[in-house]
CSV table of C-alpha atoms in Angstrom, one decimal:
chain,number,residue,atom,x,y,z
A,13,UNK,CA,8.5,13.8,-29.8
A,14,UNK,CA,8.9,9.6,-30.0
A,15,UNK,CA,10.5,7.8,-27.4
A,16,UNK,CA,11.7,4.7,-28.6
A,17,UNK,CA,9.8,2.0,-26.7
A,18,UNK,CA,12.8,0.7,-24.2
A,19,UNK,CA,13.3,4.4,-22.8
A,20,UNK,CA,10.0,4.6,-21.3
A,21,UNK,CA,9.9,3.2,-17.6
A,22,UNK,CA,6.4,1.0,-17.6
A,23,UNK,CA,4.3,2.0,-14.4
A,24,UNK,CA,5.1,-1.2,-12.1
A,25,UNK,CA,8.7,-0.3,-12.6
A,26,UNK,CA,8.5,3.3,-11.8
A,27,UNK,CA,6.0,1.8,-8.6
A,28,UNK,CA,8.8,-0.6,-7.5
A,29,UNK,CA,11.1,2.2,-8.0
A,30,UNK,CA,9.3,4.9,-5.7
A,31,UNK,CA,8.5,1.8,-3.3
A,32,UNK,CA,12.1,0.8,-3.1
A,33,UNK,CA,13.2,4.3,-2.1
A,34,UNK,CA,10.6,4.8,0.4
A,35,UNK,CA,11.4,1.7,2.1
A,36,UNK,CA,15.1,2.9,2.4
A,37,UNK,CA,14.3,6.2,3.7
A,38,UNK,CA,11.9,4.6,6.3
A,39,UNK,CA,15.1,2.7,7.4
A,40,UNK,CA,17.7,4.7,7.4
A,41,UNK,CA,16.8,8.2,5.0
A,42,UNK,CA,14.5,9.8,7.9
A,43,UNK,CA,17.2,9.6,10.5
A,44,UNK,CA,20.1,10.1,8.2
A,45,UNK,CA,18.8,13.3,6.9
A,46,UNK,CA,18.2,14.1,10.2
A,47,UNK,CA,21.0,13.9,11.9
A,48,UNK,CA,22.9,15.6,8.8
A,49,UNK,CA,20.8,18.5,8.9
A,50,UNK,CA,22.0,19.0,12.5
A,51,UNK,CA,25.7,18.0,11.9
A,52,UNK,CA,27.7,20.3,10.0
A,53,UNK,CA,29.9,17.6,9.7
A,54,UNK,CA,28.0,14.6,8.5
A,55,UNK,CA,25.7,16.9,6.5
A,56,UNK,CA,29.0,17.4,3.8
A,57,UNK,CA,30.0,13.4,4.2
A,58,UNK,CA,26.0,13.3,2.6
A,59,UNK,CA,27.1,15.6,0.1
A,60,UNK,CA,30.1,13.9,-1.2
A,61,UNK,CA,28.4,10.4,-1.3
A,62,UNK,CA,25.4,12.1,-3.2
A,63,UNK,CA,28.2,13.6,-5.3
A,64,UNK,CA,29.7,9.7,-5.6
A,65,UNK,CA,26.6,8.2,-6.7
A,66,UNK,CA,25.6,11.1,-9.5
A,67,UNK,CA,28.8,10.4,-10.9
A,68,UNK,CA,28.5,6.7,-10.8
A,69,UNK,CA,25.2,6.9,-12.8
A,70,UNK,CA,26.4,9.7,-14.8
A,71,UNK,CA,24.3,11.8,-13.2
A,72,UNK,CA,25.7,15.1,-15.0
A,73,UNK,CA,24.6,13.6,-18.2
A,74,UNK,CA,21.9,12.0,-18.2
A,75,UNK,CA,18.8,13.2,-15.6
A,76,UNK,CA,18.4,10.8,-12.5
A,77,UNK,CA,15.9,8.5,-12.1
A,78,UNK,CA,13.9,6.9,-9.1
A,79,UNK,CA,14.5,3.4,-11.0
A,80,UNK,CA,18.8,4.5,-11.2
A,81,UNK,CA,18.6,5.4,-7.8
A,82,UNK,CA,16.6,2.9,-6.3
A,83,UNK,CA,18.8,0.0,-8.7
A,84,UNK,CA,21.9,1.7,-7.3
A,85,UNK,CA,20.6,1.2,-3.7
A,86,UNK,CA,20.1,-2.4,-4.4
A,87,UNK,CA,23.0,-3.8,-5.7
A,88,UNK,CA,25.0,-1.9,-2.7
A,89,UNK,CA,22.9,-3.0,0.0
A,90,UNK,CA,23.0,-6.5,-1.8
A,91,UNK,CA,26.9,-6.5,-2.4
A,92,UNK,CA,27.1,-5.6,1.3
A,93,UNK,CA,25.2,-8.0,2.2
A,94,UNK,CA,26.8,-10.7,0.2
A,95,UNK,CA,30.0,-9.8,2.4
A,96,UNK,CA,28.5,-9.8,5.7
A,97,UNK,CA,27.3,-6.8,6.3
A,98,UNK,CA,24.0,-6.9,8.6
A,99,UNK,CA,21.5,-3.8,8.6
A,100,UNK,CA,21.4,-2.0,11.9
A,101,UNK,CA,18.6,-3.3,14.2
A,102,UNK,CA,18.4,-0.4,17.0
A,103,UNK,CA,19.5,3.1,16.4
A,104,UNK,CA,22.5,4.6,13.8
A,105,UNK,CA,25.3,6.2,15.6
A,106,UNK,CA,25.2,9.3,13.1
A,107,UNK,CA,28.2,10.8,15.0
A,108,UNK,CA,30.4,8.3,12.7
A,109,UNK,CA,28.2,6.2,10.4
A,110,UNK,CA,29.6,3.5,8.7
A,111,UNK,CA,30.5,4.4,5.0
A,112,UNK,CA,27.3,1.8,3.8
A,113,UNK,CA,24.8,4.0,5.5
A,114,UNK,CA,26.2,7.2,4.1
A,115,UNK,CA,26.1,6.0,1.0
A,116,UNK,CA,22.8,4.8,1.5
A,117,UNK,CA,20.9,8.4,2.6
A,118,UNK,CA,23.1,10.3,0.1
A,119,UNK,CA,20.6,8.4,-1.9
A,120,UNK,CA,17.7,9.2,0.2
A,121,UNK,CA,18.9,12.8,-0.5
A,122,UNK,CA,18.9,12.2,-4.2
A,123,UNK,CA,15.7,10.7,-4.2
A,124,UNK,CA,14.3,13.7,-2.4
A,125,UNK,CA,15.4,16.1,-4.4
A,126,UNK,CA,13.8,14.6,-7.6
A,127,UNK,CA,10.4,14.5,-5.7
A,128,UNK,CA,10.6,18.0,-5.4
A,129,UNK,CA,12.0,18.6,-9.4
């Protein structure tokens, strides 16, 4: 089968990609996943952000990527951050986490689930 030559992710992409995504989950993922494995409660908030972001890179049509996911993460952090958002410097409050965050490890999530496809 040919690929036409634009489909094919080069190796430093695919590298910044994974790199990208390890970075957030170091951040926030670890915890995140953490805390919604031991809250009911925050554990379905991941699921319907995950559910979000799938849709929003058409996830049901098209297979997720660590270079879609780790892009997505990006411009959201960086659109945050253009309106004033600052990343947490101590511990997350998981008990109500800000929407950013949730949205963040619902693509932690994501990204773990491909590592394990």
């Amino acid at each position: 089968m040919r690929v036409p030559f634009n489909r094919v992710a080069s190796r430093t992409a695919v590298d910044s990609a994974r790199s990208t995504l390890a970075a957030l989950t170091v951040s926030v993922g670890t915890a995140g996943l953490a805390a919604a494995a031991a809250r009911p409660g925050l554990l379905a908030l991941v699921d319907q952000h995950a559910a979000a972001v799938r849709d929003s890179l058409d996830g049901d049509h098209t297979p997720l990527t660590s270079a879609a996911l780790a892009g997505y993460a990006e411009g959201v952090r960086a659109a945050a951050l253009e309106h004033g958002w600052t990343p947490p410097s101590g511990s997350v409050d998981w008990s109500q986490p800000e929407w950013l965050l949730t949205r963040l490890v619902a693509v932690c999530a994501l990204a773990r689930a491909l590592e394990r496809h």
